[in-house]
PDB file of C-alpha atoms in Angstrom:
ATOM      1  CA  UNK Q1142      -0.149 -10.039  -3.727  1.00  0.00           C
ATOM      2  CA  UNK Q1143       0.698 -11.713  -6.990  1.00  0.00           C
ATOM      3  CA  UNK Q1144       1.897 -10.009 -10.444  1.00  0.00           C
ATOM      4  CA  UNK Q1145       3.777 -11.364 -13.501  1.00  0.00           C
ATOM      5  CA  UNK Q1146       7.326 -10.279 -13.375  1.00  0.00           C
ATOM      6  CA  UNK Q1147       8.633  -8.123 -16.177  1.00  0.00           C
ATOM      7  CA  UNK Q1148      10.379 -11.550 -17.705  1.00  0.00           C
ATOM      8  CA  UNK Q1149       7.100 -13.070 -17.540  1.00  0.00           C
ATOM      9  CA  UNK Q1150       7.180 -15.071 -14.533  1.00  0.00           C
ATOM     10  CA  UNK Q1151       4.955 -15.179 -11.619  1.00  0.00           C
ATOM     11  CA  UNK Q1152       5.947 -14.072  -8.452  1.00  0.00           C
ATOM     12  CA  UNK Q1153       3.985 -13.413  -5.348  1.00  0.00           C
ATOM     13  CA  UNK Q1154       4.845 -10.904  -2.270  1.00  0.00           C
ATOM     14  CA  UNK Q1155       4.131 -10.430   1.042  1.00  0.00           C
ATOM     15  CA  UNK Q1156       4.663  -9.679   4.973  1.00  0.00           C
ATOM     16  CA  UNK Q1157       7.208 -11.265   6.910  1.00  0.00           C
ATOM     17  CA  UNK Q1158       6.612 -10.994  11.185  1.00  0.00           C
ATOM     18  CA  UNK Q1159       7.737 -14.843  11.466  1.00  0.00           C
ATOM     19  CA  UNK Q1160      10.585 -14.344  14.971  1.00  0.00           C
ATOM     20  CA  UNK Q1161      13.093 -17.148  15.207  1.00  0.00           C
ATOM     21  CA  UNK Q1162      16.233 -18.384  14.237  1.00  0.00           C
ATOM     22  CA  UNK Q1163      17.390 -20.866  11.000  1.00  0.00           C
ATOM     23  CA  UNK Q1164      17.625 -20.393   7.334  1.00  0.00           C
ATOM     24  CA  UNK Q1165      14.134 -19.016   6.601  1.00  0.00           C
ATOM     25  CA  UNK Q1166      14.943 -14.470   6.736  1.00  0.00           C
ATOM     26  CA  UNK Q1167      13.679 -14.490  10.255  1.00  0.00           C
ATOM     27  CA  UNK Q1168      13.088 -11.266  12.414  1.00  0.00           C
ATOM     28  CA  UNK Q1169      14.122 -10.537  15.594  1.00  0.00           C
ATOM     29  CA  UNK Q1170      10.858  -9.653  16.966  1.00  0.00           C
ATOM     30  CA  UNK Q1171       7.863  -8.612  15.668  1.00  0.00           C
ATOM     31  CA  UNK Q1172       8.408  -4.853  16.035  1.00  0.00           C
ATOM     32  CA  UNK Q1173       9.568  -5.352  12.479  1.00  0.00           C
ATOM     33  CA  UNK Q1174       8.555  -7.290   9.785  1.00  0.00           C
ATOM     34  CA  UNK Q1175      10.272  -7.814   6.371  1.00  0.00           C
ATOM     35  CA  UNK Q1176       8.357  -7.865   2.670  1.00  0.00           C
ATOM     36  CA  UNK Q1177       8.749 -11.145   1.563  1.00  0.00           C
ATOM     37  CA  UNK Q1178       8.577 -12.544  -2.316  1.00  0.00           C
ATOM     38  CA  UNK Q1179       9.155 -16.116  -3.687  1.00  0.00           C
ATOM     39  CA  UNK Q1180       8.937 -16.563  -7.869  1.00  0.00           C
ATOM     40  CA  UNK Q1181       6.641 -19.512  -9.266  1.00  0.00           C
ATOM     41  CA  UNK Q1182       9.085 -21.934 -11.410  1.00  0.00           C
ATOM     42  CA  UNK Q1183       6.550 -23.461 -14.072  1.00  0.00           C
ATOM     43  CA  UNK Q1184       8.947 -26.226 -14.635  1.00  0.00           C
ATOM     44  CA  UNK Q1185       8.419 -27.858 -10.899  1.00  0.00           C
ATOM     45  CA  UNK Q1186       5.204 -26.629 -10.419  1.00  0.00           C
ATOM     46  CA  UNK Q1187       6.748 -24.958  -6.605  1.00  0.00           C
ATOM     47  CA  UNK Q1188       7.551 -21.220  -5.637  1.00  0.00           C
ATOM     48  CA  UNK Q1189      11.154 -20.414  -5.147  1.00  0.00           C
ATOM     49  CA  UNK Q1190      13.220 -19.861  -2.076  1.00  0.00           C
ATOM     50  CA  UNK Q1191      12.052 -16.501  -0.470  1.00  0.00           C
ATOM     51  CA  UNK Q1192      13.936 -13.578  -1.504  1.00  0.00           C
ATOM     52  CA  UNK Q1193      13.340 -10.366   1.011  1.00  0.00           C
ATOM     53  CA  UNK Q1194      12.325  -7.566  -1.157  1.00  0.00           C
ATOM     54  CA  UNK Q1195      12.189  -4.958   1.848  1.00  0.00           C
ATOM     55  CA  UNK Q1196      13.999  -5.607   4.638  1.00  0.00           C
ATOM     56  CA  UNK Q1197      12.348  -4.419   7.701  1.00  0.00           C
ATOM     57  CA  UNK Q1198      15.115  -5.254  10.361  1.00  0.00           C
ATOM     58  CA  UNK Q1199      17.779  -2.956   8.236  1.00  0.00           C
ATOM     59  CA  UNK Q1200      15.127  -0.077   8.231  1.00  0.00           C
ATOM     60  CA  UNK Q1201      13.791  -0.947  11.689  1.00  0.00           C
ATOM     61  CA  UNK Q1202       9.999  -0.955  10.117  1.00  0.00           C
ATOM     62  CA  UNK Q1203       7.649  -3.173  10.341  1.00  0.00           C
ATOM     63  CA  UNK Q1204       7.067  -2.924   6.541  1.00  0.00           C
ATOM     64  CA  UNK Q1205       3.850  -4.548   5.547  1.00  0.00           C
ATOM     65  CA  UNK Q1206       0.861  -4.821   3.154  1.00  0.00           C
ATOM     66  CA  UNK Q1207       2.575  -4.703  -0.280  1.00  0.00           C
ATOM     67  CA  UNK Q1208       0.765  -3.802  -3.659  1.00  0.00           C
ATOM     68  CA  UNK Q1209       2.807  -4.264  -6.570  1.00  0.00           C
ATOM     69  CA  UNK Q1210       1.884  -2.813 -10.025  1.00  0.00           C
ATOM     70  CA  UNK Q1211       3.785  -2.250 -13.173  1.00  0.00           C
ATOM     71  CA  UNK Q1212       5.376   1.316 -14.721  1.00  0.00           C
ATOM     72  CA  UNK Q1213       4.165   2.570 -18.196  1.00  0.00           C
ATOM     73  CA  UNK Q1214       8.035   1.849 -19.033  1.00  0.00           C
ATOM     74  CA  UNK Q1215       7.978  -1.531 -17.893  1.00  0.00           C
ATOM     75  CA  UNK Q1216       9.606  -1.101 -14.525  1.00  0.00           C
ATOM     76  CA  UNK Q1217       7.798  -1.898 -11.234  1.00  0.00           C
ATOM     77  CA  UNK Q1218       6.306   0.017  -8.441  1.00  0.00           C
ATOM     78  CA  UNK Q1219       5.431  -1.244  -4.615  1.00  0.00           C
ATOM     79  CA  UNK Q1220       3.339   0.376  -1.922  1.00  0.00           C
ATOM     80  CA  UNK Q1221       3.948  -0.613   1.604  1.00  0.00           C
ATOM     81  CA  UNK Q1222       2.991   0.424   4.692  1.00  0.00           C
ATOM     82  CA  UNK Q1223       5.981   1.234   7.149  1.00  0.00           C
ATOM     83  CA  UNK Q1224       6.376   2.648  11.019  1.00  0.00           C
ATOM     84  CA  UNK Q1225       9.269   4.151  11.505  1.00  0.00           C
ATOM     85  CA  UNK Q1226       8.898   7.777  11.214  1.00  0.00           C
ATOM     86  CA  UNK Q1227       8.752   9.277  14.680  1.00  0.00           C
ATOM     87  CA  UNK Q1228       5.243  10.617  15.643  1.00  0.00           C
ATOM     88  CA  UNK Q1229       3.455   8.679  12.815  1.00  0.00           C
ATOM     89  CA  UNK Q1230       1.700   5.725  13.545  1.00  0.00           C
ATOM     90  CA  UNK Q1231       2.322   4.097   9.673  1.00  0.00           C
ATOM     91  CA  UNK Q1232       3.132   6.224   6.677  1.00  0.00           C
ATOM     92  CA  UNK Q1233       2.733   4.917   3.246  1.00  0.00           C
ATOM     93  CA  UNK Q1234       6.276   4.288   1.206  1.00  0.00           C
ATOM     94  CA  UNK Q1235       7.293   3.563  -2.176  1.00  0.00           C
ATOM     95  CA  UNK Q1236       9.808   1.369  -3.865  1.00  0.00           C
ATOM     96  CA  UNK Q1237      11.033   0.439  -6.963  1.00  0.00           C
ATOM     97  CA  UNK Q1238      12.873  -2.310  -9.610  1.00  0.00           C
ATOM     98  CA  UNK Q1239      13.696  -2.669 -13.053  1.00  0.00           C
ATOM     99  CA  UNK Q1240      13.120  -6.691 -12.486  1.00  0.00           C
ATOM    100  CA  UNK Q1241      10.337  -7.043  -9.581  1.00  0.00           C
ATOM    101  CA  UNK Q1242      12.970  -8.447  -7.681  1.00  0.00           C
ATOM    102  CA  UNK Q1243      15.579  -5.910  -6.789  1.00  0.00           C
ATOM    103  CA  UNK Q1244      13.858  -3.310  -4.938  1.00  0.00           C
ATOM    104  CA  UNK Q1245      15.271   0.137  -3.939  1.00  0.00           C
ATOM    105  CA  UNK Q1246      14.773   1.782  -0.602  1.00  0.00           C
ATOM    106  CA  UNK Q1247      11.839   2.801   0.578  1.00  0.00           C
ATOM    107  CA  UNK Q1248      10.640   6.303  -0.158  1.00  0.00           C
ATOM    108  CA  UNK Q1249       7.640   8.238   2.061  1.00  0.00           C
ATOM    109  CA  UNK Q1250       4.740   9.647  -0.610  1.00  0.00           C
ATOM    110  CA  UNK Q1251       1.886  10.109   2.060  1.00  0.00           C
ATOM    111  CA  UNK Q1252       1.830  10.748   5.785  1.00  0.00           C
ATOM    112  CA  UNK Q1253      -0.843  12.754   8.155  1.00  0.00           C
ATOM    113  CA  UNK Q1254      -0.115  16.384   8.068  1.00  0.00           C
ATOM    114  CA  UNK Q1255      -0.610  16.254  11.639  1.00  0.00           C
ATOM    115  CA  UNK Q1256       1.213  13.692  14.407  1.00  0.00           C
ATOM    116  CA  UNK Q1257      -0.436  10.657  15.574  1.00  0.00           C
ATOM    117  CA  UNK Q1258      -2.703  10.134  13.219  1.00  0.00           C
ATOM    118  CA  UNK Q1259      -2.750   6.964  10.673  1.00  0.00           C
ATOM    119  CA  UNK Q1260      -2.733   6.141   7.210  1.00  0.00           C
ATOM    120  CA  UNK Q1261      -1.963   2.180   6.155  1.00  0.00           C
ATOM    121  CA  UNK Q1262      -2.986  -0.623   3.904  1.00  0.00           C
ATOM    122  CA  UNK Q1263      -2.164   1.112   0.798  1.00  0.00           C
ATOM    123  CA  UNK Q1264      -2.481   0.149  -2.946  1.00  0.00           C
ATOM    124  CA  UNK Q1265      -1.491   1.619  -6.407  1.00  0.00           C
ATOM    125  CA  UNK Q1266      -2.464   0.970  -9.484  1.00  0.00           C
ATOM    126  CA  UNK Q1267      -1.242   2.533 -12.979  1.00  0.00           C
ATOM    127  CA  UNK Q1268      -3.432   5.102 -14.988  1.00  0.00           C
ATOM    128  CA  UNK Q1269      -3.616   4.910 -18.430  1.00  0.00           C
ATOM    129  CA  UNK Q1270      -1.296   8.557 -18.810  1.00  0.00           C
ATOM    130  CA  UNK Q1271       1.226   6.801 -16.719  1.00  0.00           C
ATOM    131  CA  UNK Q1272       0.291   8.438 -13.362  1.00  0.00           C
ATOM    132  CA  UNK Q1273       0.135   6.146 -10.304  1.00  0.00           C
ATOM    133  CA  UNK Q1274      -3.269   6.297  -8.713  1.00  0.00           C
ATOM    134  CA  UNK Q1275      -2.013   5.328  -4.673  1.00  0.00           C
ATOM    135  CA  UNK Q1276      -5.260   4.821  -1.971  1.00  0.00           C
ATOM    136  CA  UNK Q1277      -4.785   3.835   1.238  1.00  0.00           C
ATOM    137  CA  UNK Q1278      -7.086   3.927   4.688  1.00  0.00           C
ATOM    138  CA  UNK Q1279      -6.570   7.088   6.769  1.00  0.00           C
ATOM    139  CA  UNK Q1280      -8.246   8.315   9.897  1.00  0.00           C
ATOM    140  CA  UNK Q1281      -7.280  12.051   9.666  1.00  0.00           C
ATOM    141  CA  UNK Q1282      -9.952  12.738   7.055  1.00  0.00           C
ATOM    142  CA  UNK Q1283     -12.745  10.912   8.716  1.00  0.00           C
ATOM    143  CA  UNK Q1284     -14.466  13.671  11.396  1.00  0.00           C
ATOM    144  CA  UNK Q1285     -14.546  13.823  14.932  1.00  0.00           C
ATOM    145  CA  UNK Q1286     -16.868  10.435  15.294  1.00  0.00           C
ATOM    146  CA  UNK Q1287     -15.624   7.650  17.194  1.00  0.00           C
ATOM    147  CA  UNK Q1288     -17.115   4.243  17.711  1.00  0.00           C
ATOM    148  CA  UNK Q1289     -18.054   2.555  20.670  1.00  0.00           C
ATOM    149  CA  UNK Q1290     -14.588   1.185  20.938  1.00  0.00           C
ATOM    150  CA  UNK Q1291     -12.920   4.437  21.135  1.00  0.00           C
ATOM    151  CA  UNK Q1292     -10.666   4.181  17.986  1.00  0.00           C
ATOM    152  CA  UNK Q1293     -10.545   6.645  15.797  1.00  0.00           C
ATOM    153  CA  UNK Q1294     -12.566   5.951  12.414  1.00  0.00           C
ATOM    154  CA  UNK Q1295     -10.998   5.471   8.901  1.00  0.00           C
ATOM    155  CA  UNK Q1296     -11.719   6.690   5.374  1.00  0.00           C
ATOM    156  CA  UNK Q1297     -10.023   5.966   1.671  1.00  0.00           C
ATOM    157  CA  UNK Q1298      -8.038   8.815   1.203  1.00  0.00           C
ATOM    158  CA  UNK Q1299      -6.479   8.363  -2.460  1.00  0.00           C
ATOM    159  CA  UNK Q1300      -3.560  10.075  -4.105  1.00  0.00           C
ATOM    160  CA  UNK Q1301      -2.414  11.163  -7.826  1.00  0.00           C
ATOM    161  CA  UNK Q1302       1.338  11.649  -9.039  1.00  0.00           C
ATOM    162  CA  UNK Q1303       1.459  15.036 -10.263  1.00  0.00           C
ATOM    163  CA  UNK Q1304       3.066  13.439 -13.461  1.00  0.00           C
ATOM    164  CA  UNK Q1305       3.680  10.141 -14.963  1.00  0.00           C
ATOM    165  CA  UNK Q1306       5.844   7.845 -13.090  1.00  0.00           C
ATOM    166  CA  UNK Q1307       9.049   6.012 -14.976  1.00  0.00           C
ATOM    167  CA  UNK Q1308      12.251   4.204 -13.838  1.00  0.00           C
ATOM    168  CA  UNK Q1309      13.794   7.453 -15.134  1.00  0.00           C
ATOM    169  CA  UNK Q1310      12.352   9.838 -12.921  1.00  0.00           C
ATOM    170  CA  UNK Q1311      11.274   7.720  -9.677  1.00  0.00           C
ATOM    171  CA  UNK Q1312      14.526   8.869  -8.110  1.00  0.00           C
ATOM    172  CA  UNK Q1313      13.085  11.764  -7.301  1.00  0.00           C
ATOM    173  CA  UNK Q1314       9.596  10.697  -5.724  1.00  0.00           C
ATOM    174  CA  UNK Q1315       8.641  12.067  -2.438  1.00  0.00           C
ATOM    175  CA  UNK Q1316       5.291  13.411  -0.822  1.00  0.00           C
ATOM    176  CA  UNK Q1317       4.990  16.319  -2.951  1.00  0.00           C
ATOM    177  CA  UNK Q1318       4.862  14.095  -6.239  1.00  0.00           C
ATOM    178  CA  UNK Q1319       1.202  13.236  -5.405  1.00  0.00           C
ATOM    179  CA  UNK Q1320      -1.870  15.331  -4.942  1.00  0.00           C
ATOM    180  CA  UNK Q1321      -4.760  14.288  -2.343  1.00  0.00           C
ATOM    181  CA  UNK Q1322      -7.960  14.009  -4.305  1.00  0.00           C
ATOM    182  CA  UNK Q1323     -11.036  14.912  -2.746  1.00  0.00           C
ATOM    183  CA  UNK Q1324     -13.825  14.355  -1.573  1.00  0.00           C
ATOM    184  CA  UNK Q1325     -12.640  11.065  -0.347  1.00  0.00           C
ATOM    185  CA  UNK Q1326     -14.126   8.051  -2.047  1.00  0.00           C
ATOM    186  CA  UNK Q1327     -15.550   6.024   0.413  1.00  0.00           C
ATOM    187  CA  UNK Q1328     -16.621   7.469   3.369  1.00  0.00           C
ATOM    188  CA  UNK Q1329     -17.756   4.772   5.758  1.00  0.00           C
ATOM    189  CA  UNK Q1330     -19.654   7.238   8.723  1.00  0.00           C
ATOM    190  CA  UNK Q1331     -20.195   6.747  11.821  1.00  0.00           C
ATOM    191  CA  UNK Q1332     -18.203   4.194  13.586  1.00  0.00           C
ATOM    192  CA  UNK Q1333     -16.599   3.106  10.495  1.00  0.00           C
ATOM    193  CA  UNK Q1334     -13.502   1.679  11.887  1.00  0.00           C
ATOM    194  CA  UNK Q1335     -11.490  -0.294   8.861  1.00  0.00           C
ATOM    195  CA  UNK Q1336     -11.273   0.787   5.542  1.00  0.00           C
ATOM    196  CA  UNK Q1337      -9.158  -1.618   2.922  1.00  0.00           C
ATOM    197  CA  UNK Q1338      -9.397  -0.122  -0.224  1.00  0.00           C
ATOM    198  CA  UNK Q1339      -8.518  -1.175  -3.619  1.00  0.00           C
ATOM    199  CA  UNK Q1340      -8.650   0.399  -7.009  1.00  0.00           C
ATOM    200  CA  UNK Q1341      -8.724  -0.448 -11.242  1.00  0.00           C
ATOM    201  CA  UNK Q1342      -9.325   0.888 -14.152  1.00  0.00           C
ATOM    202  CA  UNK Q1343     -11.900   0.094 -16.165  1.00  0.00           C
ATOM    203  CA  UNK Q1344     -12.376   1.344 -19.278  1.00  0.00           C
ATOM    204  CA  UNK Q1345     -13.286   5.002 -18.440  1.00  0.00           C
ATOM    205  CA  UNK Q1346     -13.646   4.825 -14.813  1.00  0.00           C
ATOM    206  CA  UNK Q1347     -11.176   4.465 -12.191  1.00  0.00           C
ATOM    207  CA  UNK Q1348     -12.913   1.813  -9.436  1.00  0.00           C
ATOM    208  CA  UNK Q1349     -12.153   2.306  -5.845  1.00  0.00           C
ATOM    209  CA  UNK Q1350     -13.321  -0.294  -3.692  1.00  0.00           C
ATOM    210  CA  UNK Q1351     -12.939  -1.041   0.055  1.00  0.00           C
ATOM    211  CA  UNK Q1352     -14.279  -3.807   2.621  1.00  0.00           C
ATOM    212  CA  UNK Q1353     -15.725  -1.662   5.838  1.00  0.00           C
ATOM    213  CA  UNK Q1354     -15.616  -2.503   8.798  1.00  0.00           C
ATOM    214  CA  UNK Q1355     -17.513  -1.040  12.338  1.00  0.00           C
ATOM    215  CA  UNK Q1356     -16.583  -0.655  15.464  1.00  0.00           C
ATOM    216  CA  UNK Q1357     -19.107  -2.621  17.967  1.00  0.00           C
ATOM    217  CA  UNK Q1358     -19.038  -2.563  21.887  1.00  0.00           C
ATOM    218  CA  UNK Q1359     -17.149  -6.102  21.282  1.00  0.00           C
ATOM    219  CA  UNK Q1360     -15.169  -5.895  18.932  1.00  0.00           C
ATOM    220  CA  UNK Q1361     -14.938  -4.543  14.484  1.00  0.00           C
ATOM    221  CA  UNK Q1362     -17.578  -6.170  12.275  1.00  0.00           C
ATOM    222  CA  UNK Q1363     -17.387  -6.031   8.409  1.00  0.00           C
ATOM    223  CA  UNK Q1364     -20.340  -4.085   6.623  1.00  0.00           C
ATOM    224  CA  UNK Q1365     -19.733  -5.334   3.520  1.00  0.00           C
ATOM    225  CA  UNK Q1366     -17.841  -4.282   0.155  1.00  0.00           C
ATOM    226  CA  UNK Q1367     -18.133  -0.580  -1.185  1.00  0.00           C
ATOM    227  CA  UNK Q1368     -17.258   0.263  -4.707  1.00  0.00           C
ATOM    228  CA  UNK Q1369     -17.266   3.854  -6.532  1.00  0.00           C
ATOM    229  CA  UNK Q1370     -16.091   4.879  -9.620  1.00  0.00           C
ATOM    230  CA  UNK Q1371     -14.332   8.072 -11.279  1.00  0.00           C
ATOM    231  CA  UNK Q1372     -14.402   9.447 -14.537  1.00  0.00           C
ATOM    232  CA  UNK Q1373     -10.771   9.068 -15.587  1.00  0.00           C
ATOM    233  CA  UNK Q1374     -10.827  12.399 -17.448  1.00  0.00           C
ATOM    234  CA  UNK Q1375     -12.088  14.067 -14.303  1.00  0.00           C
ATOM    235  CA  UNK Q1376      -8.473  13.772 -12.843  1.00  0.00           C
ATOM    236  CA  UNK Q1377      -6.445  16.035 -13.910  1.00  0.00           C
TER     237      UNK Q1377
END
């Protein structure tokens, strides 16, 4: 994912699951997996060494799929997807820096209510009241149906802060910061295996958009792209 930086610079992020030894921030194996960033430098035309933004062997994670947007104060907010909260196969987390570059820990907004279940691939986006819109793909939400490959199918569940989100007050972030809107925005059906959602807003609307994806008796094909759109002074 790429962003400008809050000095203006462009920097782009992403996950880290490369195993082996040197000078590159290597993991040990790929049961964890850092968040990775590197910052364009205009001058040579290059990125910049990589810089590890969240380190996945220090919180034994394999932290991955990071969306990074910026705060209504000017700060910056990242949504990852992380595994190491026992009985949940990935929960979504949430960081945060003054600079895009020094993040704080990782902080869980959105897991399953109940055990096993999965939610992943998240992204956020900022709301023109300074509320973080946060969607990810979830199969808790999606029905009973499975596909012919026996995995459990996947909606876009997507989630609201409560208030508006600052540098000042993200210390105190947590699950019950952000309210679960329903019905769920796309809603794939039967056998509707992946789900990777985005979202913008646009003018009036919020967009939420996901490729699908379907199980088959060999293997996931995509269905194409699905987009819907929300009245931004219908969330309240």
């Amino acid at each position: 994912y790429m962003m400008t930086l809050p000095d203006g610079r462009t920097a782009v992020y992403y996950a880290n699951d490369c195993v082996g030894t040197g000078d590159y921030p290597f993991v040990p194996s790929q049961k964890v997996q850092h968040i990775m960033m590197h910052i364009f430098d205009t001058q040579t035309g290059t990125f910049g060494e990589p810089i590890i933004a969240s380190n996945g062997t220090k919180h034994q994670s394999r932290d991955g799929m990071p969306i990074v947007c910026r705060l209504s104060d000017g700060g910056c907010v990242m949504v990852i997807e992380a595994n190491n909260e026992k009985d949940y196969v990935f929960v979504i987390q949430m960081l945060f820096s003054e600079d895009g570059i020094h993040w704080s820990e990782p902080v869980t907004v959105y897991r399953p209510t109940l055990p096993g279940y999965y939610c992943g691939a998240p992204f956020v986006t900022l709301l023109p009241d300074g509320r973080l819109a946060v969607s990810c793909q979830a199969t808790q939400y999606s029905g009973t149906t499975t596909g012919t490959t026996n995995t459990r199918n996947s909606v876009m569940n997507v989630l609201i802060s409560k208030e508006a989100v600052t540098m000042a007050n993200c210390s105190g972030i947590s699950t019950e910061s952000f309210e679960k809107v329903n019905p769920n925005p796309i809603v794939p059906g039967n056998e509707g295996y992946s789900v990777w959602p985005g979202m913008c807003v646009s003018g009036d609307y919020l967009l939420c958009y996901a490729d699908v994806g379907y199980n088959t008796a060999t293997g996931t094909t995509s269905s194409g792209i699905y987009l819907r759109r929300a009245l931004l002074s219908s969330i309240k």
